[in-house]
Amino acid sequence: MTGKPKRDWDDAYANMAHILGSEALPAQWAADAAAYRASGVQIDEDIAYGDHARERLDLVHPDGDAKGLIVFVHGGYWVRLDKSYWTHFAEGLRASGWAVAMVQYTLAPEARIGQITQQVGAAIAKAAELVEGPIRLAGHSAGGHLVSRMVCADSPLPEMVMARVVRTVSISGLHDLRPLMWTEMNKELRLDETEAVAESAALQRPHPDADITAWVGGGERPEFIRQARLLAMMWEGLAVTVDCVVDGDHDHFSVLDGLREAQGALTQAILA
């Protein structure tokens, strides 16, 4: 990318640096998720959807017959974390009667973002084989980017799977990847102009059946609020259902808390 950046893009995407006590959060997520897995909830762990060691998903089951499938894709800027940190965030959706697939993928720099998009498509297709009924997609941060890519016109999802997708919620998602080319993390992401454009949902045409909400905390970094609004602005004139919700004063991480309760606003938005 040529030219000189007009702002500090590393700071624009630095969530933990602006949230007091956030350095303790990954350990807390891991502990909460482990406790949840040990609580007696039925979970099928490490279901393979490909040959790579990270091409795995967990399937969290409701108490009775599933109403359908919800797929959750984790964040971490495509370079860190895995499905084991997030299991407890399935509870609100599971308690509402849905099976929840928690997906992980190969991280950068081993995989480029375009490859990760294809992996997530394969993961959703695998989960769709295991659970009948409608499919709803949700993802956080980089995961928000990935689920928004599933409902672009060039979706990697098989046609029969895409036909079952009724709702997508991108939580604090990244929908225009071009600014990331200015960041230090691009040493690992290796984004160039071609891939950044191709992998930016806001710069692509939506699938004709897309129904998506860009959900973001009102206390997040301004760049994440801009990214949420951008998707809604770009897609609202393209004959699909799209909106943007700014959720109170939540930060980039507390915005997920609504997933832990069946009546949580974010849970209800995914089920809408």
Coordinates of C-alpha atoms in Angstrom, one line a residue:
M1 CA 0.0 0.0 0.0
T2 CA 1.5 3.3 -1.0
G3 CA 1.3 6.7 0.6
K4 CA 1.4 7.7 4.3
P5 CA -1.3 6.9 6.8
K6 CA -3.3 9.9 8.0
R7 CA -3.8 8.4 11.5
D8 CA -2.4 5.9 13.9
W9 CA -4.1 2.8 12.7
D10 CA -2.4 0.6 15.3
D11 CA -4.0 2.6 18.0
A12 CA -7.4 2.6 16.2
Y13 CA -7.5 -1.2 16.5
A14 CA -5.9 -1.5 19.9
N15 CA -8.8 -2.7 22.1
M16 CA -7.0 -4.0 25.1
A17 CA -4.9 -0.8 25.4
H18 CA -8.0 1.2 26.0
I19 CA -9.9 -1.2 28.4
L20 CA -8.9 -1.1 32.0
G21 CA -8.0 -4.6 33.3
S22 CA -8.4 -6.3 29.9
E23 CA -5.1 -8.1 30.2
A24 CA -6.8 -10.5 32.6
L25 CA -9.7 -11.3 30.3
P26 CA -8.2 -14.2 28.2
A27 CA -7.5 -16.2 31.3
Q28 CA -11.0 -15.4 32.6
W29 CA -12.6 -16.5 29.4
A30 CA -10.6 -19.7 29.4
A31 CA -11.6 -20.5 33.0
D32 CA -15.3 -19.7 32.4
A33 CA -15.3 -21.7 29.3
A34 CA -13.7 -24.7 31.0
A35 CA -16.1 -24.5 33.9
Y36 CA -19.0 -24.4 31.4
R37 CA -17.7 -27.5 29.5
A38 CA -17.5 -29.3 32.9
S39 CA -21.0 -28.3 33.9
G40 CA -22.8 -31.2 32.4
V41 CA -24.0 -29.5 29.2
Q42 CA -23.8 -31.9 26.3
I43 CA -20.9 -31.0 24.0
D44 CA -19.4 -32.9 21.1
E45 CA -15.8 -31.6 21.0
D46 CA -13.2 -31.4 18.3
I47 CA -15.3 -32.4 15.3
A48 CA -13.1 -32.3 12.2
Y49 CA -14.2 -30.4 9.2
G50 CA -10.8 -30.6 7.4
D51 CA -7.3 -32.2 7.7
H52 CA -5.5 -29.3 9.5
A53 CA -5.2 -29.7 13.3
R54 CA -7.1 -26.4 13.8
E55 CA -9.9 -27.3 11.5
R56 CA -12.2 -28.4 14.3
L57 CA -15.5 -27.3 15.9
D58 CA -17.4 -28.1 19.1
L59 CA -21.1 -28.7 19.0
V60 CA -23.1 -27.6 22.0
H61 CA -26.5 -29.3 22.3
P62 CA -29.8 -28.0 23.8
D63 CA -31.7 -30.0 26.3
G64 CA -34.2 -31.3 23.8
D65 CA -34.5 -31.4 20.0
A66 CA -32.7 -28.5 18.4
K67 CA -34.7 -25.8 16.7
G68 CA -31.8 -25.4 14.3
L69 CA -28.1 -24.5 14.2
I70 CA -26.3 -21.4 15.3
V71 CA -22.6 -21.1 14.3
F72 CA -20.3 -18.8 16.4
V73 CA -16.9 -17.8 15.0
H74 CA -14.3 -16.3 17.4
G75 CA -12.2 -13.3 17.0
G76 CA -8.6 -12.5 17.9
Y77 CA -7.6 -10.6 14.7
W78 CA -7.2 -13.9 12.8
V79 CA -3.9 -14.4 14.7
R80 CA -4.7 -15.7 18.2
L81 CA -7.2 -17.7 20.4
D82 CA -9.3 -20.7 19.6
K83 CA -12.8 -22.1 20.3
S84 CA -11.9 -23.2 23.8
Y85 CA -12.1 -19.6 25.1
W86 CA -15.7 -19.0 24.1
T87 CA -17.8 -22.1 25.0
H88 CA -19.7 -20.3 27.8
F89 CA -21.0 -17.7 25.3
A90 CA -23.2 -20.5 23.8
E91 CA -25.4 -20.7 26.8
G92 CA -28.1 -18.1 25.9
L93 CA -28.6 -19.6 22.5
R94 CA -28.4 -23.2 23.8
A95 CA -30.9 -22.4 26.5
S96 CA -33.2 -21.1 23.8
G97 CA -33.3 -24.5 22.2
W98 CA -30.6 -24.2 19.5
A99 CA -27.5 -26.3 18.8
V100 CA -24.4 -24.0 18.8
A101 CA -21.3 -24.8 16.8
M102 CA -18.1 -23.1 18.1
V103 CA -15.7 -22.9 15.2
Q104 CA -11.9 -22.4 15.1
Y105 CA -9.6 -22.0 12.1
T106 CA -6.0 -21.9 11.1
L107 CA -4.3 -18.7 12.2
A108 CA -2.2 -16.2 10.3
P109 CA 0.5 -16.1 9.2
E110 CA 0.1 -19.8 8.5
A111 CA -3.1 -19.1 6.7
R112 CA -4.1 -15.9 4.8
I113 CA -7.5 -14.4 5.5
G114 CA -8.9 -15.6 2.2
Q115 CA -8.0 -19.2 3.2
I116 CA -9.6 -18.7 6.6
T117 CA -12.8 -17.5 4.9
Q118 CA -12.9 -20.8 3.0
Q119 CA -12.2 -22.8 6.2
V120 CA -15.2 -21.2 8.0
G121 CA -17.4 -22.0 5.0
A122 CA -16.3 -25.6 5.3
A123 CA -16.9 -25.6 9.0
I124 CA -20.4 -24.3 8.6
A125 CA -21.1 -26.9 5.9
K126 CA -19.9 -29.7 8.3
A127 CA -22.0 -28.4 11.1
A128 CA -25.0 -28.2 8.8
E129 CA -24.7 -32.0 8.1
L130 CA -25.0 -32.6 11.9
V131 CA -28.0 -30.4 12.7
E132 CA -31.2 -30.0 10.6
G133 CA -33.2 -26.8 10.3
P134 CA -32.5 -23.1 9.9
I135 CA -29.0 -21.8 10.3
R136 CA -28.0 -18.5 12.1
L137 CA -24.5 -17.1 12.0
A138 CA -22.7 -15.0 14.6
G139 CA -19.1 -13.9 15.0
H140 CA -17.1 -11.5 17.1
S141 CA -14.4 -9.1 15.8
A142 CA -12.5 -11.1 13.2
G143 CA -15.3 -13.6 13.5
G144 CA -17.7 -10.9 12.6
H145 CA -15.7 -10.3 9.5
L146 CA -15.8 -14.0 8.7
V147 CA -19.6 -14.5 9.1
S148 CA -20.3 -11.3 7.0
R149 CA -18.2 -12.9 4.3
M150 CA -20.5 -16.0 4.4
V151 CA -23.4 -13.8 3.2
C152 CA -21.6 -12.1 0.3
A153 CA -22.5 -12.9 -3.2
D154 CA -19.3 -15.0 -3.5
S155 CA -20.0 -16.9 -0.3
P156 CA -18.0 -20.1 0.1
L157 CA -21.1 -21.9 1.4
P158 CA -22.6 -24.6 -0.7
E159 CA -25.9 -23.5 -2.2
M160 CA -27.9 -26.0 -0.1
V161 CA -26.4 -24.6 3.1
M162 CA -26.7 -21.0 2.0
A163 CA -30.4 -21.6 1.5
R164 CA -30.8 -22.5 5.2
V165 CA -29.1 -19.3 6.5
V166 CA -31.8 -17.0 7.8
R167 CA -29.9 -14.6 10.0
T168 CA -26.4 -13.2 10.5
V169 CA -25.0 -11.0 13.3
S170 CA -21.6 -9.5 13.0
I171 CA -20.5 -8.5 16.5
S172 CA -17.9 -5.7 16.5
G173 CA -17.0 -7.0 13.0
L174 CA -14.4 -5.7 10.5
H175 CA -16.0 -5.1 7.2
D176 CA -13.3 -3.1 5.3
L177 CA -9.9 -4.6 5.8
R178 CA -7.9 -2.0 3.8
P179 CA -6.9 0.1 6.9
L180 CA -5.3 -3.0 8.4
M181 CA -2.6 -2.8 5.8
W182 CA -1.2 0.1 7.8
T183 CA -0.9 -1.8 11.0
E184 CA 1.9 -3.8 12.6
M185 CA -0.3 -6.9 12.6
N186 CA -0.1 -6.9 8.8
K187 CA 3.3 -8.5 9.2
E188 CA 1.3 -11.6 10.1
L189 CA -1.8 -11.0 8.1
R190 CA 0.1 -10.2 4.9
L191 CA -2.8 -8.3 3.4
D192 CA -2.3 -6.7 0.1
E193 CA -4.7 -4.4 -1.8
T194 CA -6.2 -7.2 -3.8
E195 CA -6.9 -9.5 -0.9
A196 CA -8.1 -6.7 1.4
V197 CA -10.7 -5.6 -1.1
A198 CA -11.8 -9.2 -1.9
E199 CA -12.2 -10.0 1.8
S200 CA -14.0 -6.9 2.7
A201 CA -17.8 -7.5 2.9
A202 CA -18.6 -3.8 2.7
L203 CA -16.8 -3.7 -0.7
Q204 CA -18.6 -6.8 -2.0
R205 CA -22.1 -7.4 -3.2
P206 CA -24.3 -9.1 -0.6
H207 CA -26.0 -12.4 -1.3
P208 CA -29.6 -11.7 -2.4
D209 CA -30.9 -13.5 0.7
A210 CA -28.7 -11.8 3.2
D211 CA -30.2 -10.7 6.5
I212 CA -27.5 -9.2 8.6
T213 CA -27.1 -6.9 11.6
A214 CA -23.8 -5.2 12.4
W215 CA -23.8 -5.0 16.2
V216 CA -21.3 -2.9 18.1
G217 CA -20.8 -1.6 21.6
G218 CA -21.2 2.2 22.1
G219 CA -18.1 2.3 24.2
E220 CA -15.9 0.6 21.6
R221 CA -13.0 2.2 19.7
P222 CA -14.4 4.6 17.1
E223 CA -13.0 2.5 14.3
F224 CA -15.2 -0.4 15.3
I225 CA -18.3 1.7 15.3
R226 CA -17.3 3.1 11.9
Q227 CA -16.8 -0.4 10.6
A228 CA -20.3 -1.5 11.8
R229 CA -22.0 1.6 10.3
L230 CA -20.1 1.1 7.1
L231 CA -21.5 -2.3 6.3
A232 CA -25.1 -1.0 6.9
M233 CA -24.5 2.0 4.8
M234 CA -22.9 0.1 1.9
W235 CA -25.5 -2.7 1.8
E236 CA -28.7 -0.9 2.6
G237 CA -29.1 0.2 -1.0
L238 CA -28.6 -3.3 -2.4
A239 CA -32.0 -4.8 -1.7
V240 CA -31.0 -6.9 1.3
T241 CA -32.0 -6.7 5.0
V242 CA -29.2 -4.9 6.9
D243 CA -29.1 -2.7 9.9
C244 CA -26.6 -1.4 12.6
V245 CA -27.2 -1.6 16.4
V246 CA -25.0 0.4 18.8
D247 CA -25.3 -1.4 22.1
G248 CA -25.3 1.0 25.1
D249 CA -21.8 1.8 26.4
H250 CA -20.3 -1.8 26.0
D251 CA -16.7 -2.1 25.1
H252 CA -15.2 -4.6 22.6
F253 CA -15.4 -7.4 25.1
S254 CA -18.3 -6.7 27.4
V255 CA -20.5 -6.5 24.3
L256 CA -20.4 -10.3 24.3
D257 CA -22.0 -10.6 27.8
G258 CA -25.5 -10.6 26.3
L259 CA -24.8 -14.0 24.8
R260 CA -24.7 -15.7 28.2
E261 CA -28.4 -15.2 28.9
A262 CA -31.4 -16.4 26.9
Q263 CA -33.1 -13.0 27.3
G264 CA -29.9 -11.1 26.6
A265 CA -30.3 -8.4 23.9
L266 CA -27.6 -9.9 21.7
T267 CA -29.0 -13.4 22.1
Q268 CA -32.4 -12.1 21.1
A269 CA -31.0 -10.2 18.1
I270 CA -29.5 -13.5 16.7
L271 CA -32.8 -15.2 17.2
A272 CA -34.9 -12.4 15.7

